[in-house]
Amino acid sequence: MPVLALDTSSSVAVAVLGDDGTVLAARSDDQPRHHAELLAPMVEAALAEAGVDRAALTAVVVGTGPAPFTGLRVGLVTARTLGLALGIPVHGVPSLDAVAATASRTLPAGADVLVATDARRREVYWALYRVHGPGDVQVVVAPEVASPADVAADPRTGGALVVGRGAALYPALAADGALDLDVDPAELARLALARAAAGQVLDTEPLYLRRPDAVPSAGGKRVLG
């Protein structure tokens, strides 16, 4: 029952998982603003390495952000297209959840994790989680967008371990250090399968959190930022 997982909220990342959750193949590339060119070849390469035919896939899992409009849309459209073509379910999971799940594998139960990623415009996307076990996290504060200073000053974030690319860009977020983690699509898949088995509906609506970096020109055309 192989599963394909992909995320384009930051880097372009793809993984193919086997029946027991084992990663059969994985690819990632952090070239900025090249998501559309990178994703399809990476999916094909990962499937080939895993020895999995598209027709054998049982589900597609995709990160739903939050992230800027253009890059995130590439992953969502690709996942939905594959699901429709193959007649298999497409599960959406917030990308920050996967980063928190990765961090949870080295933390004790009860620890708080603050995930922060780059939102451009000198802001970060962030969310707060509590660890219940390896790969098991609870959302304490749902994803928001804010300045690093506002996140650091928020009383809810006190004492949390800061992880994610936002922490590397804005050191003031984590005066005591941070972990520079990115989205692991394998964690997305594990979260999706566990939540689906528990009866949760995992829609693929994107988390943009603000208007896209796209503005109409005087001639009526759209320019994507």
Tab-separated table of N, CA and C in Angstrom, residues 7-100:
chain	number	residue	atom	x	y	z
A	7	ASP	N	5.600	18.084	-0.503
A	7	ASP	CA	5.416	19.389	0.129
A	7	ASP	C	6.183	20.443	-0.650
A	8	THR	N	5.531	21.574	-0.884
A	8	THR	CA	6.190	22.692	-1.564
A	8	THR	C	6.013	23.990	-0.782
A	9	SER	N	5.854	23.874	0.518
A	9	SER	CA	5.678	25.066	1.340
A	9	SER	C	6.987	25.820	1.549
A	10	SER	N	8.104	25.137	1.399
A	10	SER	CA	9.422	25.751	1.562
A	10	SER	C	10.327	25.186	0.479
A	11	SER	N	11.072	24.142	0.801
A	11	SER	CA	11.762	23.383	-0.228
A	11	SER	C	10.735	22.544	-0.985
A	12	VAL	N	11.179	21.948	-2.082
A	12	VAL	CA	10.369	20.940	-2.760
A	12	VAL	C	10.821	19.595	-2.215
A	13	ALA	N	9.906	18.836	-1.622
A	13	ALA	CA	10.272	17.577	-0.976
A	13	ALA	C	9.251	16.503	-1.316
A	14	VAL	N	9.756	15.303	-1.594
A	14	VAL	CA	8.918	14.177	-2.009
A	14	VAL	C	9.396	12.926	-1.297
A	15	ALA	N	8.462	12.065	-0.905
A	15	ALA	CA	8.824	10.769	-0.327
A	15	ALA	C	7.800	9.727	-0.743
A	16	VAL	N	8.269	8.498	-0.880
A	16	VAL	CA	7.397	7.352	-1.127
A	16	VAL	C	7.550	6.412	0.055
A	17	LEU	N	6.438	6.063	0.677
A	17	LEU	CA	6.451	5.192	1.852
A	17	LEU	C	5.797	3.860	1.528
A	18	GLY	N	6.331	2.794	2.140
A	18	GLY	CA	5.776	1.469	1.960
A	18	GLY	C	4.677	1.155	2.946
A	19	ASP	N	4.257	-0.118	2.961
A	19	ASP	CA	3.119	-0.545	3.774
A	19	ASP	C	3.298	-0.248	5.252
A	20	ASP	N	4.509	-0.400	5.764
A	20	ASP	CA	4.745	-0.250	7.197
A	20	ASP	C	5.247	1.144	7.576
A	21	GLY	N	5.150	2.082	6.657
A	21	GLY	CA	5.618	3.434	6.937
A	21	GLY	C	7.087	3.650	6.658
A	22	THR	N	7.757	2.625	6.148
A	22	THR	CA	9.173	2.754	5.802
A	22	THR	C	9.345	3.659	4.587
A	23	VAL	N	10.339	4.518	4.631
A	23	VAL	CA	10.623	5.393	3.496
A	23	VAL	C	11.354	4.588	2.426
A	24	LEU	N	10.727	4.460	1.267
A	24	LEU	CA	11.323	3.719	0.158
A	24	LEU	C	12.209	4.614	-0.701
A	25	ALA	N	11.875	5.882	-0.765
A	25	ALA	CA	12.666	6.843	-1.538
A	25	ALA	C	12.286	8.246	-1.096
A	26	ALA	N	13.237	9.169	-1.211
A	26	ALA	CA	12.975	10.561	-0.833
A	26	ALA	C	13.845	11.484	-1.679
A	27	ARG	N	13.310	12.639	-1.982
A	27	ARG	CA	14.019	13.659	-2.742
A	27	ARG	C	13.693	15.026	-2.148
A	28	SER	N	14.654	15.942	-2.184
A	28	SER	CA	14.372	17.316	-1.770
A	28	SER	C	15.305	18.263	-2.508
A	29	ASP	N	14.849	19.483	-2.694
A	29	ASP	CA	15.633	20.514	-3.370
A	29	ASP	C	15.161	21.860	-2.841
A	30	ASP	N	16.091	22.691	-2.389
A	30	ASP	CA	15.697	23.960	-1.787
A	30	ASP	C	15.941	25.161	-2.693
A	31	GLN	N	16.008	24.937	-4.011
A	31	GLN	CA	16.123	26.071	-4.919
A	31	GLN	C	14.878	26.949	-4.799
A	32	PRO	N	15.047	28.237	-4.547
A	32	PRO	CA	13.875	29.105	-4.393
A	32	PRO	C	13.166	29.364	-5.714
A	33	ARG	N	11.840	29.408	-5.654
A	33	ARG	CA	11.005	29.826	-6.783
A	33	ARG	C	11.141	28.942	-8.012
A	34	HIS	N	11.472	27.671	-7.841
A	34	HIS	CA	11.542	26.746	-8.973
A	34	HIS	C	10.672	25.515	-8.722
A	35	HIS	N	9.649	25.676	-7.909
A	35	HIS	CA	8.827	24.535	-7.526
A	35	HIS	C	8.183	23.850	-8.730
A	36	ALA	N	7.658	24.631	-9.662
A	36	ALA	CA	6.946	24.053	-10.802
A	36	ALA	C	7.871	23.212	-11.673
A	37	GLU	N	9.106	23.656	-11.842
A	37	GLU	CA	10.049	22.904	-12.670
A	37	GLU	C	10.574	21.662	-11.963
A	38	LEU	N	10.673	21.711	-10.649
A	38	LEU	CA	11.320	20.635	-9.897
A	38	LEU	C	10.390	19.485	-9.521
A	39	LEU	N	9.138	19.793	-9.204
A	39	LEU	CA	8.308	18.796	-8.530
A	39	LEU	C	8.031	17.556	-9.363
A	40	ALA	N	7.545	17.706	-10.590
A	40	ALA	CA	7.172	16.534	-11.387
A	40	ALA	C	8.352	15.584	-11.617
A	41	PRO	N	9.535	16.077	-12.013
A	41	PRO	CA	10.667	15.160	-12.161
A	41	PRO	C	11.061	14.480	-10.850
A	42	MET	N	10.928	15.183	-9.736
A	42	MET	CA	11.277	14.583	-8.450
A	42	MET	C	10.303	13.476	-8.070
A	43	VAL	N	9.029	13.671	-8.374
A	43	VAL	CA	8.040	12.613	-8.116
A	43	VAL	C	8.386	11.374	-8.924
A	44	GLU	N	8.678	11.562	-10.203
A	44	GLU	CA	9.008	10.420	-11.058
A	44	GLU	C	10.280	9.725	-10.585
A	45	ALA	N	11.288	10.497	-10.184
A	45	ALA	CA	12.541	9.905	-9.713
A	45	ALA	C	12.336	9.118	-8.427
A	46	ALA	N	11.531	9.644	-7.517
A	46	ALA	CA	11.282	8.948	-6.252
A	46	ALA	C	10.511	7.654	-6.481
A	47	LEU	N	9.509	7.694	-7.350
A	47	LEU	CA	8.752	6.474	-7.651
A	47	LEU	C	9.653	5.425	-8.299
A	48	ALA	N	10.524	5.867	-9.208
A	48	ALA	CA	11.430	4.926	-9.871
A	48	ALA	C	12.398	4.301	-8.876
A	49	GLU	N	12.963	5.112	-7.996
A	49	GLU	CA	13.888	4.576	-6.997
A	49	GLU	C	13.190	3.590	-6.069
A	50	ALA	N	11.942	3.899	-5.719
A	50	ALA	CA	11.190	3.026	-4.819
A	50	ALA	C	10.691	1.768	-5.517
A	51	GLY	N	10.742	1.757	-6.844
A	51	GLY	CA	10.214	0.619	-7.588
A	51	GLY	C	8.703	0.531	-7.520
A	52	VAL	N	8.067	1.691	-7.464
A	52	VAL	CA	6.609	1.754	-7.322
A	52	VAL	C	6.009	2.389	-8.568
A	53	ASP	N	5.047	1.714	-9.158
A	53	ASP	CA	4.306	2.279	-10.276
A	53	ASP	C	3.227	3.215	-9.749
A	54	ARG	N	2.943	4.265	-10.488
A	54	ARG	CA	1.890	5.196	-10.058
A	54	ARG	C	0.589	4.466	-9.736
A	55	ALA	N	0.259	3.501	-10.564
A	55	ALA	CA	-1.015	2.799	-10.405
A	55	ALA	C	-1.098	2.032	-9.097
A	56	ALA	N	0.047	1.781	-8.455
A	56	ALA	CA	0.050	1.032	-7.195
A	56	ALA	C	-0.161	1.929	-5.983
A	57	LEU	N	-0.085	3.240	-6.164
A	57	LEU	CA	-0.262	4.152	-5.034
A	57	LEU	C	-1.669	4.043	-4.460
A	58	THR	N	-1.768	4.143	-3.141
A	58	THR	CA	-3.073	4.064	-2.481
A	58	THR	C	-3.544	5.412	-1.949
A	59	ALA	N	-2.647	6.384	-1.868
A	59	ALA	CA	-3.018	7.720	-1.396
A	59	ALA	C	-1.900	8.694	-1.730
A	60	VAL	N	-2.270	9.958	-1.793
A	60	VAL	CA	-1.305	11.048	-1.926
A	60	VAL	C	-1.498	11.967	-0.726
A	61	VAL	N	-0.404	12.366	-0.119
A	61	VAL	CA	-0.437	13.284	1.021
A	61	VAL	C	0.295	14.557	0.619
A	62	VAL	N	-0.276	15.706	0.974
A	62	VAL	CA	0.332	16.976	0.582
A	62	VAL	C	0.314	17.954	1.747
A	63	GLY	N	1.396	18.708	1.882
A	63	GLY	CA	1.450	19.762	2.885
A	63	GLY	C	0.608	20.949	2.452
A	64	THR	N	-0.189	21.475	3.372
A	64	THR	CA	-1.111	22.565	3.043
A	64	THR	C	-0.625	23.934	3.517
A	65	GLY	N	0.631	24.011	3.935
A	65	GLY	CA	1.164	25.289	4.367
A	65	GLY	C	1.080	25.468	5.870
A	66	PRO	N	1.157	26.708	6.307
A	66	PRO	CA	1.098	27.941	5.528
A	66	PRO	C	2.370	28.222	4.737
A	67	ALA	N	2.178	28.960	3.642
A	67	ALA	CA	3.295	29.304	2.770
A	67	ALA	C	2.821	30.355	1.780
A	68	PRO	N	3.764	31.035	1.117
A	68	PRO	CA	3.378	31.953	0.049
A	68	PRO	C	2.601	31.230	-1.050
A	69	PHE	N	1.762	31.976	-1.733
A	69	PHE	CA	0.787	31.432	-2.672
A	69	PHE	C	1.400	30.577	-3.770
A	70	THR	N	2.393	31.115	-4.475
A	70	THR	CA	2.852	30.474	-5.705
A	70	THR	C	3.435	29.089	-5.468
A	71	GLY	N	4.380	28.973	-4.536
A	71	GLY	CA	5.008	27.682	-4.293
A	71	GLY	C	4.046	26.661	-3.740
A	72	LEU	N	3.219	27.058	-2.799
A	72	LEU	CA	2.282	26.121	-2.180
A	72	LEU	C	1.298	25.575	-3.196
A	73	ARG	N	0.840	26.422	-4.096
A	73	ARG	CA	-0.143	26.006	-5.100
A	73	ARG	C	0.387	24.871	-5.972
A	74	VAL	N	1.678	24.878	-6.280
A	74	VAL	CA	2.264	23.842	-7.135
A	74	VAL	C	2.046	22.459	-6.534
A	75	GLY	N	2.341	22.313	-5.252
A	75	GLY	CA	2.170	21.018	-4.608
A	75	GLY	C	0.727	20.589	-4.514
A	76	LEU	N	-0.153	21.523	-4.179
A	76	LEU	CA	-1.565	21.187	-4.030
A	76	LEU	C	-2.182	20.767	-5.356
A	77	VAL	N	-1.887	21.496	-6.419
A	77	VAL	CA	-2.433	21.146	-7.732
A	77	VAL	C	-1.905	19.795	-8.189
A	78	THR	N	-0.617	19.550	-7.975
A	78	THR	CA	-0.028	18.265	-8.364
A	78	THR	C	-0.674	17.115	-7.610
A	79	ALA	N	-0.838	17.266	-6.306
A	79	ALA	CA	-1.438	16.201	-5.500
A	79	ALA	C	-2.876	15.930	-5.916
A	80	ARG	N	-3.649	16.980	-6.112
A	80	ARG	CA	-5.048	16.803	-6.504
A	80	ARG	C	-5.159	16.160	-7.881
A	81	THR	N	-4.279	16.556	-8.798
A	81	THR	CA	-4.302	15.989	-10.144
A	81	THR	C	-3.977	14.503	-10.113
A	82	LEU	N	-2.958	14.131	-9.341
A	82	LEU	CA	-2.608	12.716	-9.218
A	82	LEU	C	-3.748	11.919	-8.601
A	83	GLY	N	-4.339	12.452	-7.544
A	83	GLY	CA	-5.436	11.749	-6.897
A	83	GLY	C	-6.604	11.530	-7.824
A	84	LEU	N	-6.944	12.561	-8.603
A	84	LEU	CA	-8.057	12.450	-9.543
A	84	LEU	C	-7.747	11.447	-10.645
A	85	ALA	N	-6.528	11.507	-11.179
A	85	ALA	CA	-6.156	10.611	-12.272
A	85	ALA	C	-6.112	9.155	-11.837
A	86	LEU	N	-5.685	8.919	-10.597
A	86	LEU	CA	-5.521	7.546	-10.105
A	86	LEU	C	-6.730	7.048	-9.328
A	87	GLY	N	-7.658	7.942	-9.014
A	87	GLY	CA	-8.836	7.540	-8.246
A	87	GLY	C	-8.517	7.159	-6.816
A	88	ILE	N	-7.578	7.892	-6.205
A	88	ILE	CA	-7.170	7.594	-4.830
A	88	ILE	C	-7.341	8.846	-3.970
A	89	PRO	N	-7.460	8.685	-2.655
A	89	PRO	CA	-7.653	9.854	-1.791
A	89	PRO	C	-6.416	10.743	-1.726
A	90	VAL	N	-6.671	12.023	-1.527
A	90	VAL	CA	-5.608	13.000	-1.306
A	90	VAL	C	-5.820	13.601	0.074
A	91	HIS	N	-4.834	13.459	0.939
A	91	HIS	CA	-4.930	13.940	2.317
A	91	HIS	C	-4.058	15.182	2.496
A	92	GLY	N	-4.613	16.210	3.102
A	92	GLY	CA	-3.856	17.413	3.394
A	92	GLY	C	-3.479	17.494	4.861
A	93	VAL	N	-2.253	17.905	5.130
A	93	VAL	CA	-1.756	18.077	6.499
A	93	VAL	C	-0.989	19.399	6.561
A	94	PRO	N	-1.244	20.242	7.556
A	94	PRO	CA	-0.453	21.468	7.676
A	94	PRO	C	1.050	21.163	7.728
A	95	SER	N	1.804	21.878	6.942
A	95	SER	CA	3.237	21.603	6.840
A	95	SER	C	3.964	21.788	8.164
A	96	LEU	N	3.532	22.763	8.962
A	96	LEU	CA	4.184	22.993	10.251
A	96	LEU	C	4.008	21.802	11.187
A	97	ASP	N	2.902	21.062	11.032
A	97	ASP	CA	2.689	19.867	11.860
A	97	ASP	C	3.816	18.861	11.657
A	98	ALA	N	4.257	18.724	10.405
A	98	ALA	CA	5.315	17.756	10.107
A	98	ALA	C	6.639	18.169	10.728
A	99	VAL	N	6.928	19.463	10.730
A	99	VAL	CA	8.165	19.939	11.359
A	99	VAL	C	8.129	19.653	12.858
A	100	ALA	N	6.982	19.907	13.474
A	100	ALA	CA	6.841	19.615	14.904
A	100	ALA	C	6.981	18.125	15.179
